[in-house]
């Protein structure tokens, strides 16, 4: 038996998705790309579209194979109701933690590069 997430659950997170859109500097809620890696019957796309979120990735693919191959789609936010059987929750959390660590490392590299640029600009300014 397959269990689809009800529309009300998506209504409940609509403010969060809107907030994410604002944080990303997106003008409209439809500009937020939502990814649900666990395909059931595609209801997630219909529910989110009914709420104005049209950029939804929910395809009948092997999520774990995509993770192993580094082929997960580019997205702004992952929203899912994972299967409760097996080790799906543990594997999903492992993926999410790895994504978070990768983003933190990228932010640190960006901040380091920005601070190095600032130091170089100061050195050029004092050398004149």
mmCIF file of N, CA and C in Angstrom:
data_model
loop_
_atom_site.group_PDB
_atom_site.id
_atom_site.type_symbol
_atom_site.label_atom_id
_atom_site.label_comp_id
_atom_site.label_asym_id
_atom_site.label_seq_id
_atom_site.Cartn_x
_atom_site.Cartn_y
_atom_site.Cartn_z
ATOM 1 N N UNK A 1 0.834 -1.176 0.000
ATOM 2 C CA UNK A 1 0.000 0.000 0.000
ATOM 3 C C UNK A 1 0.882 1.244 0.000
ATOM 4 N N UNK A 2 0.535 2.229 -0.827
ATOM 5 C CA UNK A 2 1.292 3.466 -0.900
ATOM 6 C C UNK A 2 0.561 4.562 -0.136
ATOM 7 N N UNK A 3 1.341 5.409 0.511
ATOM 8 C CA UNK A 3 0.766 6.483 1.319
ATOM 9 C C UNK A 3 1.221 7.825 0.773
ATOM 10 N N UNK A 4 0.287 8.562 0.217
ATOM 11 C CA UNK A 4 0.588 9.898 -0.293
ATOM 12 C C UNK A 4 0.388 10.924 0.815
ATOM 13 N N UNK A 5 1.215 11.935 0.825
ATOM 14 C CA UNK A 5 1.091 13.016 1.794
ATOM 15 C C UNK A 5 -0.134 13.850 1.433
ATOM 16 N N UNK A 6 -0.999 14.154 2.402
ATOM 17 C CA UNK A 6 -2.218 14.912 2.095
ATOM 18 C C UNK A 6 -1.923 16.385 1.800
ATOM 19 N N UNK A 7 -2.807 17.009 1.058
ATOM 20 C CA UNK A 7 -2.686 18.418 0.694
ATOM 21 C C UNK A 7 -2.504 19.297 1.931
ATOM 22 N N UNK A 8 -3.198 18.980 3.012
ATOM 23 C CA UNK A 8 -3.101 19.806 4.216
ATOM 24 C C UNK A 8 -1.661 19.897 4.735
ATOM 25 N N UNK A 9 -0.907 18.845 4.605
ATOM 26 C CA UNK A 9 0.493 18.878 5.056
ATOM 27 C C UNK A 9 1.286 19.911 4.265
ATOM 28 N N UNK A 10 1.012 20.014 2.969
ATOM 29 C CA UNK A 10 1.704 21.008 2.145
ATOM 30 C C UNK A 10 1.201 22.415 2.466
ATOM 31 N N UNK A 11 -0.074 22.529 2.779
ATOM 32 C CA UNK A 11 -0.597 23.834 3.217
ATOM 33 C C UNK A 11 0.124 24.284 4.492
ATOM 34 N N UNK A 12 0.391 23.343 5.369
ATOM 35 C CA UNK A 12 1.055 23.653 6.631
ATOM 36 C C UNK A 12 2.478 24.183 6.431
ATOM 37 N N UNK A 13 3.173 23.717 5.387
ATOM 38 C CA UNK A 13 4.549 24.170 5.172
ATOM 39 C C UNK A 13 4.643 25.299 4.144
ATOM 40 N N UNK A 14 3.528 25.714 3.586
ATOM 41 C CA UNK A 14 3.535 26.804 2.596
ATOM 42 C C UNK A 14 4.243 28.051 3.137
ATOM 43 N N UNK A 15 3.981 28.502 4.381
ATOM 44 C CA UNK A 15 4.702 29.688 4.873
ATOM 45 C C UNK A 15 6.222 29.485 4.900
ATOM 46 N N UNK A 16 6.654 28.289 5.241
ATOM 47 C CA UNK A 16 8.083 27.992 5.260
ATOM 48 C C UNK A 16 8.674 28.088 3.850
ATOM 49 N N UNK A 17 7.982 27.518 2.870
ATOM 50 C CA UNK A 17 8.470 27.570 1.490
ATOM 51 C C UNK A 17 8.518 29.012 0.992
ATOM 52 N N UNK A 18 7.533 29.807 1.350
ATOM 53 C CA UNK A 18 7.540 31.229 0.977
ATOM 54 C C UNK A 18 8.726 31.942 1.622
ATOM 55 N N UNK A 19 8.981 31.633 2.879
ATOM 56 C CA UNK A 19 10.101 32.248 3.596
ATOM 57 C C UNK A 19 11.428 31.884 2.927
ATOM 58 N N UNK A 20 11.567 30.659 2.518
ATOM 59 C CA UNK A 20 12.781 30.231 1.824
ATOM 60 C C UNK A 20 12.932 31.018 0.529
ATOM 61 N N UNK A 21 11.833 31.205 -0.183
ATOM 62 C CA UNK A 21 11.864 32.001 -1.406
ATOM 63 C C UNK A 21 12.342 33.417 -1.144
ATOM 64 N N UNK A 22 11.866 34.019 -0.073
ATOM 65 C CA UNK A 22 12.294 35.380 0.281
ATOM 66 C C UNK A 22 13.778 35.407 0.639
ATOM 67 N N UNK A 23 14.227 34.415 1.411
ATOM 68 C CA UNK A 23 15.637 34.357 1.800
ATOM 69 C C UNK A 23 16.546 34.204 0.592
ATOM 70 N N UNK A 24 16.045 33.515 -0.425
ATOM 71 C CA UNK A 24 16.825 33.313 -1.645
ATOM 72 C C UNK A 24 16.722 34.499 -2.596
ATOM 73 N N UNK A 25 15.912 35.488 -2.211
ATOM 74 C CA UNK A 25 15.745 36.668 -3.046
ATOM 75 C C UNK A 25 14.838 36.434 -4.237
ATOM 76 N N UNK A 26 13.981 35.462 -4.119
ATOM 77 C CA UNK A 26 13.046 35.156 -5.205
ATOM 78 C C UNK A 26 11.800 36.012 -5.033
ATOM 79 N N UNK A 27 11.330 36.556 -6.100
ATOM 80 C CA UNK A 27 10.174 37.437 -6.027
ATOM 81 C C UNK A 27 8.865 36.703 -5.822
ATOM 82 N N UNK A 28 8.769 35.508 -6.379
ATOM 83 C CA UNK A 28 7.503 34.785 -6.317
ATOM 84 C C UNK A 28 7.740 33.393 -5.736
ATOM 85 N N UNK A 29 6.716 32.885 -5.067
ATOM 86 C CA UNK A 29 6.853 31.562 -4.452
ATOM 87 C C UNK A 29 7.101 30.473 -5.477
ATOM 88 N N UNK A 30 6.603 30.687 -6.701
ATOM 89 C CA UNK A 30 6.774 29.679 -7.739
ATOM 90 C C UNK A 30 8.232 29.544 -8.171
ATOM 91 N N UNK A 31 9.073 30.480 -7.750
ATOM 92 C CA UNK A 31 10.475 30.443 -8.135
ATOM 93 C C UNK A 31 11.309 29.515 -7.261
ATOM 94 N N UNK A 32 10.724 28.939 -6.214
ATOM 95 C CA UNK A 32 11.442 28.019 -5.338
ATOM 96 C C UNK A 32 11.364 26.618 -5.940
ATOM 97 N N UNK A 33 12.517 26.001 -6.110
ATOM 98 C CA UNK A 33 12.553 24.646 -6.671
ATOM 99 C C UNK A 33 12.507 23.633 -5.527
ATOM 100 N N UNK A 34 11.440 22.866 -5.478
ATOM 101 C CA UNK A 34 11.212 21.875 -4.425
ATOM 102 C C UNK A 34 11.551 20.487 -4.978
ATOM 103 N N UNK A 35 12.309 19.728 -4.209
ATOM 104 C CA UNK A 35 12.700 18.377 -4.609
ATOM 105 C C UNK A 35 12.174 17.372 -3.597
ATOM 106 N N UNK A 36 11.427 16.391 -4.086
ATOM 107 C CA UNK A 36 10.993 15.252 -3.275
ATOM 108 C C UNK A 36 11.543 14.003 -3.953
ATOM 109 N N UNK A 37 12.556 13.381 -3.356
ATOM 110 C CA UNK A 37 13.216 12.256 -4.011
ATOM 111 C C UNK A 37 12.437 10.945 -4.017
ATOM 112 N N UNK A 38 11.382 10.868 -3.221
ATOM 113 C CA UNK A 38 10.634 9.609 -3.137
ATOM 114 C C UNK A 38 9.337 9.728 -3.925
ATOM 115 N N UNK A 39 9.316 9.099 -5.076
ATOM 116 C CA UNK A 39 8.145 9.145 -5.945
ATOM 117 C C UNK A 39 7.154 8.070 -5.503
ATOM 118 N N UNK A 40 5.912 8.465 -5.401
ATOM 119 C CA UNK A 40 4.865 7.501 -5.067
ATOM 120 C C UNK A 40 3.919 7.430 -6.264
ATOM 121 N N UNK A 41 3.040 8.409 -6.354
ATOM 122 C CA UNK A 41 2.143 8.479 -7.512
ATOM 123 C C UNK A 41 2.132 9.882 -8.114
ATOM 124 N N UNK A 42 3.072 10.701 -7.723
ATOM 125 C CA UNK A 42 3.180 12.042 -8.278
ATOM 126 C C UNK A 42 2.257 13.076 -7.671
ATOM 127 N N UNK A 43 1.589 12.725 -6.597
ATOM 128 C CA UNK A 43 0.631 13.633 -5.980
ATOM 129 C C UNK A 43 1.308 14.889 -5.442
ATOM 130 N N UNK A 44 2.555 14.789 -5.011
ATOM 131 C CA UNK A 44 3.263 15.949 -4.472
ATOM 132 C C UNK A 44 3.278 17.092 -5.482
ATOM 133 N N UNK A 45 3.480 16.784 -6.752
ATOM 134 C CA UNK A 45 3.505 17.835 -7.778
ATOM 135 C C UNK A 45 2.138 18.498 -7.904
ATOM 136 N N UNK A 46 1.091 17.723 -7.877
ATOM 137 C CA UNK A 46 -0.264 18.295 -7.983
ATOM 138 C C UNK A 46 -0.601 19.144 -6.764
ATOM 139 N N UNK A 47 -0.266 18.643 -5.579
ATOM 140 C CA UNK A 47 -0.565 19.392 -4.354
ATOM 141 C C UNK A 47 0.198 20.719 -4.311
ATOM 142 N N UNK A 48 1.495 20.682 -4.605
ATOM 143 C CA UNK A 48 2.279 21.913 -4.545
ATOM 144 C C UNK A 48 1.879 22.874 -5.660
ATOM 145 N N UNK A 49 1.535 22.358 -6.823
ATOM 146 C CA UNK A 49 1.057 23.226 -7.912
ATOM 147 C C UNK A 49 -0.236 23.925 -7.501
ATOM 148 N N UNK A 50 -1.108 23.219 -6.786
ATOM 149 C CA UNK A 50 -2.358 23.816 -6.319
ATOM 150 C C UNK A 50 -2.091 24.970 -5.357
ATOM 151 N N UNK A 51 -0.916 24.966 -4.718
ATOM 152 C CA UNK A 51 -0.540 26.025 -3.782
ATOM 153 C C UNK A 51 0.346 27.081 -4.444
ATOM 154 N N UNK A 52 0.589 26.923 -5.748
ATOM 155 C CA UNK A 52 1.365 27.915 -6.488
ATOM 156 C C UNK A 52 2.836 27.592 -6.667
ATOM 157 N N UNK A 53 3.257 26.425 -6.250
ATOM 158 C CA UNK A 53 4.653 26.015 -6.404
ATOM 159 C C UNK A 53 4.744 25.077 -7.602
ATOM 160 N N UNK A 54 5.230 25.607 -8.712
ATOM 161 C CA UNK A 54 5.220 24.845 -9.959
ATOM 162 C C UNK A 54 6.547 24.187 -10.304
ATOM 163 N N UNK A 55 7.620 24.602 -9.649
ATOM 164 C CA UNK A 55 8.932 24.029 -9.923
ATOM 165 C C UNK A 55 9.199 22.919 -8.907
ATOM 166 N N UNK A 56 8.659 21.747 -9.195
ATOM 167 C CA UNK A 56 8.740 20.607 -8.276
ATOM 168 C C UNK A 56 9.369 19.429 -9.014
ATOM 169 N N UNK A 57 10.390 18.860 -8.408
ATOM 170 C CA UNK A 57 11.050 17.684 -8.977
ATOM 171 C C UNK A 57 10.637 16.473 -8.145
ATOM 172 N N UNK A 58 9.911 15.570 -8.768
ATOM 173 C CA UNK A 58 9.466 14.339 -8.114
ATOM 174 C C UNK A 58 9.289 13.306 -9.212
ATOM 175 N N UNK A 59 10.374 12.592 -9.479
ATOM 176 C CA UNK A 59 10.404 11.659 -10.599
ATOM 177 C C UNK A 59 10.599 10.234 -10.115
ATOM 178 N N UNK A 60 10.176 9.321 -10.921
ATOM 179 C CA UNK A 60 10.323 7.901 -10.590
ATOM 180 C C UNK A 60 11.752 7.480 -10.934
ATOM 181 N N UNK A 61 12.660 7.771 -9.965
ATOM 182 C CA UNK A 61 14.074 7.468 -10.124
ATOM 183 C C UNK A 61 14.584 6.797 -8.850
ATOM 184 N N UNK A 62 15.739 6.206 -8.945
ATOM 185 C CA UNK A 62 16.382 5.591 -7.782
ATOM 186 C C UNK A 62 17.198 6.670 -7.071
ATOM 187 N N UNK A 63 16.635 7.223 -6.018
ATOM 188 C CA UNK A 63 17.276 8.303 -5.270
ATOM 189 C C UNK A 63 18.671 7.907 -4.793
ATOM 190 N N UNK A 64 18.819 6.704 -4.289
ATOM 191 C CA UNK A 64 20.096 6.275 -3.734
ATOM 192 C C UNK A 64 21.157 6.103 -4.825
ATOM 193 N N UNK A 65 20.752 5.690 -5.990
ATOM 194 C CA UNK A 65 21.678 5.603 -7.119
ATOM 195 C C UNK A 65 22.099 7.013 -7.531
ATOM 196 N N UNK A 66 21.149 7.941 -7.565
ATOM 197 C CA UNK A 66 21.470 9.330 -7.889
ATOM 198 C C UNK A 66 22.463 9.912 -6.884
ATOM 199 N N UNK A 67 22.262 9.612 -5.607
ATOM 200 C CA UNK A 67 23.182 10.102 -4.573
ATOM 201 C C UNK A 67 24.574 9.522 -4.800
ATOM 202 N N UNK A 68 24.651 8.225 -5.021
ATOM 203 C CA UNK A 68 25.943 7.555 -5.216
ATOM 204 C C UNK A 68 26.681 8.101 -6.435
ATOM 205 N N UNK A 69 25.925 8.488 -7.462
ATOM 206 C CA UNK A 69 26.536 8.986 -8.697
ATOM 207 C C UNK A 69 26.660 10.513 -8.719
ATOM 208 N N UNK A 70 26.246 11.156 -7.638
ATOM 209 C CA UNK A 70 26.296 12.625 -7.604
ATOM 210 C C UNK A 70 25.341 13.248 -8.613
ATOM 211 N N UNK A 71 24.216 12.585 -8.834
ATOM 212 C CA UNK A 71 23.284 13.015 -9.874
ATOM 213 C C UNK A 71 21.944 13.511 -9.332
ATOM 214 N N UNK A 72 21.925 13.942 -8.072
ATOM 215 C CA UNK A 72 20.669 14.491 -7.557
ATOM 216 C C UNK A 72 20.434 15.837 -8.233
ATOM 217 N N UNK A 73 19.180 16.149 -8.529
ATOM 218 C CA UNK A 73 18.903 17.402 -9.241
ATOM 219 C C UNK A 73 19.182 18.633 -8.379
ATOM 220 N N UNK A 74 19.503 19.719 -9.041
ATOM 221 C CA UNK A 74 19.701 20.991 -8.358
ATOM 222 C C UNK A 74 18.333 21.458 -7.857
ATOM 223 N N UNK A 75 18.296 21.874 -6.594
ATOM 224 C CA UNK A 75 17.037 22.284 -5.980
ATOM 225 C C UNK A 75 17.315 23.286 -4.872
ATOM 226 N N UNK A 76 16.279 24.000 -4.466
ATOM 227 C CA UNK A 76 16.409 24.960 -3.367
ATOM 228 C C UNK A 76 16.094 24.326 -2.026
ATOM 229 N N UNK A 77 15.116 23.426 -2.027
ATOM 230 C CA UNK A 77 14.681 22.819 -0.769
ATOM 231 C C UNK A 77 14.202 21.394 -1.040
ATOM 232 N N UNK A 78 14.536 20.499 -0.132
ATOM 233 C CA UNK A 78 14.070 19.124 -0.210
ATOM 234 C C UNK A 78 12.909 18.973 0.769
ATOM 235 N N UNK A 79 11.776 18.554 0.249
ATOM 236 C CA UNK A 79 10.581 18.321 1.059
ATOM 237 C C UNK A 79 10.129 16.904 0.756
ATOM 238 N N UNK A 80 9.996 16.096 1.790
ATOM 239 C CA UNK A 80 9.591 14.718 1.539
ATOM 240 C C UNK A 80 8.935 14.098 2.763
ATOM 241 N N UNK A 81 8.246 13.036 2.514
ATOM 242 C CA UNK A 81 7.702 12.170 3.543
ATOM 243 C C UNK A 81 8.249 10.785 3.187
ATOM 244 N N UNK A 82 9.446 10.463 3.700
ATOM 245 C CA UNK A 82 10.107 9.238 3.239
ATOM 246 C C UNK A 82 9.385 7.971 3.670
ATOM 247 N N UNK A 83 9.625 6.914 2.927
ATOM 248 C CA UNK A 83 9.066 5.629 3.353
ATOM 249 C C UNK A 83 9.580 5.272 4.752
ATOM 250 N N UNK A 84 8.732 4.718 5.547
ATOM 251 C CA UNK A 84 9.107 4.371 6.921
ATOM 252 C C UNK A 84 9.696 2.972 7.022
ATOM 253 N N UNK A 85 9.626 2.213 5.940
ATOM 254 C CA UNK A 85 10.171 0.854 5.967
ATOM 255 C C UNK A 85 11.675 0.884 5.696
ATOM 256 N N UNK A 86 12.332 -0.166 6.107
ATOM 257 C CA UNK A 86 13.757 -0.286 5.831
ATOM 258 C C UNK A 86 14.569 0.827 6.465
ATOM 259 N N UNK A 87 15.660 1.178 5.798
ATOM 260 C CA UNK A 87 16.553 2.197 6.343
ATOM 261 C C UNK A 87 16.461 3.514 5.577
ATOM 262 N N UNK A 88 15.306 3.791 4.976
ATOM 263 C CA UNK A 88 15.138 5.003 4.177
ATOM 264 C C UNK A 88 15.414 6.277 4.975
ATOM 265 N N UNK A 89 14.880 6.356 6.178
ATOM 266 C CA UNK A 89 15.076 7.580 6.973
ATOM 267 C C UNK A 89 16.552 7.800 7.277
ATOM 268 N N UNK A 90 17.252 6.749 7.647
ATOM 269 C CA UNK A 90 18.672 6.871 7.977
ATOM 270 C C UNK A 90 19.481 7.298 6.750
ATOM 271 N N UNK A 91 19.176 6.710 5.607
ATOM 272 C CA UNK A 91 19.912 7.037 4.387
ATOM 273 C C UNK A 91 19.612 8.470 3.934
ATOM 274 N N UNK A 92 18.375 8.897 4.087
ATOM 275 C CA UNK A 92 18.013 10.264 3.737
ATOM 276 C C UNK A 92 18.743 11.256 4.646
ATOM 277 N N UNK A 93 18.745 10.983 5.944
ATOM 278 C CA UNK A 93 19.433 11.876 6.871
ATOM 279 C C UNK A 93 20.932 11.934 6.586
ATOM 280 N N UNK A 94 21.511 10.822 6.223
ATOM 281 C CA UNK A 94 22.935 10.804 5.858
ATOM 282 C C UNK A 94 23.186 11.730 4.667
ATOM 283 N N UNK A 95 22.310 11.662 3.668
ATOM 284 C CA UNK A 95 22.422 12.533 2.493
ATOM 285 C C UNK A 95 22.286 13.999 2.896
ATOM 286 N N UNK A 96 21.293 14.302 3.724
ATOM 287 C CA UNK A 96 21.055 15.687 4.129
ATOM 288 C C UNK A 96 22.224 16.252 4.933
ATOM 289 N N UNK A 97 22.778 15.469 5.840
ATOM 290 C CA UNK A 97 23.929 15.929 6.612
ATOM 291 C C UNK A 97 25.133 16.171 5.706
ATOM 292 N N UNK A 98 25.343 15.295 4.736
ATOM 293 C CA UNK A 98 26.453 15.475 3.795
ATOM 294 C C UNK A 98 26.245 16.746 2.972
ATOM 295 N N UNK A 99 25.010 17.005 2.555
ATOM 296 C CA UNK A 99 24.707 18.234 1.807
ATOM 297 C C UNK A 99 24.988 19.465 2.664
ATOM 298 N N UNK A 100 24.596 19.405 3.917
ATOM 299 C CA UNK A 100 24.806 20.535 4.819
ATOM 300 C C UNK A 100 26.307 20.786 5.011
ATOM 301 N N UNK A 101 27.077 19.745 5.201
ATOM 302 C CA UNK A 101 28.515 19.899 5.369
ATOM 303 C C UNK A 101 29.148 20.494 4.115
ATOM 304 N N UNK A 102 28.710 20.032 2.964
ATOM 305 C CA UNK A 102 29.234 20.550 1.701
ATOM 306 C C UNK A 102 28.916 22.039 1.556
ATOM 307 N N UNK A 103 27.706 22.442 1.903
ATOM 308 C CA UNK A 103 27.335 23.846 1.818
ATOM 309 C C UNK A 103 28.143 24.685 2.796
ATOM 310 N N UNK A 104 28.370 24.183 3.991
ATOM 311 C CA UNK A 104 29.175 24.909 4.976
ATOM 312 C C UNK A 104 30.608 25.082 4.487
ATOM 313 N N UNK A 105 31.172 24.047 3.884
ATOM 314 C CA UNK A 105 32.529 24.139 3.355
ATOM 315 C C UNK A 105 32.593 25.162 2.222
ATOM 316 N N UNK A 106 31.579 25.179 1.358
ATOM 317 C CA UNK A 106 31.552 26.145 0.264
ATOM 318 C C UNK A 106 31.442 27.565 0.807
ATOM 319 N N UNK A 107 30.627 27.767 1.844
ATOM 320 C CA UNK A 107 30.502 29.087 2.449
ATOM 321 C C UNK A 107 31.822 29.527 3.079
ATOM 322 N N UNK A 108 32.513 28.611 3.747
ATOM 323 C CA UNK A 108 33.794 28.948 4.358
ATOM 324 C C UNK A 108 34.824 29.324 3.296
ATOM 325 N N UNK A 109 34.837 28.588 2.185
ATOM 326 C CA UNK A 109 35.758 28.904 1.102
ATOM 327 C C UNK A 109 35.429 30.262 0.495
ATOM 328 N N UNK A 110 34.159 30.555 0.348
ATOM 329 C CA UNK A 110 33.727 31.841 -0.193
ATOM 330 C C UNK A 110 34.139 32.974 0.740
ATOM 331 N N UNK A 111 33.943 32.776 2.044
ATOM 332 C CA UNK A 111 34.311 33.796 3.021
ATOM 333 C C UNK A 111 35.829 33.988 3.048
ATOM 334 N N UNK A 112 36.583 32.907 2.965
ATOM 335 C CA UNK A 112 38.031 32.988 2.952
ATOM 336 C C UNK A 112 38.509 33.743 1.716
ATOM 337 N N UNK A 113 37.939 33.412 0.566
ATOM 338 C CA UNK A 113 38.319 34.101 -0.674
ATOM 339 C C UNK A 113 37.981 35.586 -0.573
ATOM 340 N N UNK A 114 36.837 35.911 0.011
ATOM 341 C CA UNK A 114 36.442 37.313 0.173
ATOM 342 C C UNK A 114 37.383 38.050 1.105
ATOM 343 N N UNK A 115 37.813 37.410 2.172
ATOM 344 C CA UNK A 115 38.732 38.062 3.109
ATOM 345 C C UNK A 115 40.106 38.228 2.478
ATOM 346 N N UNK A 116 40.544 37.282 1.657
ATOM 347 C CA UNK A 116 41.833 37.408 0.963
ATOM 348 C C UNK A 116 41.781 38.543 -0.053
ATOM 349 N N UNK A 117 40.660 38.675 -0.769
ATOM 350 C CA UNK A 117 40.495 39.783 -1.716
ATOM 351 C C UNK A 117 40.552 41.116 -0.983
ATOM 352 N N UNK A 118 39.908 41.182 0.178
ATOM 353 C CA UNK A 118 39.894 42.410 0.970
ATOM 354 C C UNK A 118 41.311 42.765 1.431
ATOM 355 N N UNK A 119 42.081 41.764 1.863
ATOM 356 C CA UNK A 119 43.461 42.002 2.303
ATOM 357 C C UNK A 119 44.321 42.502 1.150
ATOM 358 N N UNK A 120 44.135 41.912 -0.029
ATOM 359 C CA UNK A 120 44.905 42.337 -1.194
ATOM 360 C C UNK A 120 44.565 43.774 -1.573
ATOM 361 N N UNK A 121 43.294 44.136 -1.484
ATOM 362 C CA UNK A 121 42.883 45.501 -1.791
ATOM 363 C C UNK A 121 43.507 46.481 -0.802
ATOM 364 N N UNK A 122 43.576 46.097 0.469
ATOM 365 C CA UNK A 122 44.182 46.953 1.480
ATOM 366 C C UNK A 122 45.679 47.112 1.206
ATOM 367 N N UNK A 123 46.346 46.023 0.817
ATOM 368 C CA UNK A 123 47.779 46.091 0.527
ATOM 369 C C UNK A 123 48.065 46.988 -0.667
ATOM 370 N N UNK A 124 47.221 46.897 -1.676
ATOM 371 C CA UNK A 124 47.386 47.738 -2.863
ATOM 372 C C UNK A 124 47.170 49.201 -2.479
ATOM 373 N N UNK A 125 46.189 49.448 -1.625
ATOM 374 C CA UNK A 125 45.886 50.808 -1.183
ATOM 375 C C UNK A 125 47.010 51.404 -0.358
ATOM 376 N N UNK A 126 47.693 50.614 0.471
ATOM 377 C CA UNK A 126 48.778 51.136 1.315
ATOM 378 C C UNK A 126 50.086 51.246 0.532
ATOM 379 N N UNK A 127 50.194 50.505 -0.556
ATOM 380 C CA UNK A 127 51.421 50.558 -1.363
ATOM 381 C C UNK A 127 51.472 51.835 -2.195
ATOM 382 N N UNK A 128 50.366 52.521 -2.377
ATOM 383 C CA UNK A 128 50.335 53.737 -3.200
ATOM 384 C C UNK A 128 50.865 54.854 -2.474
#
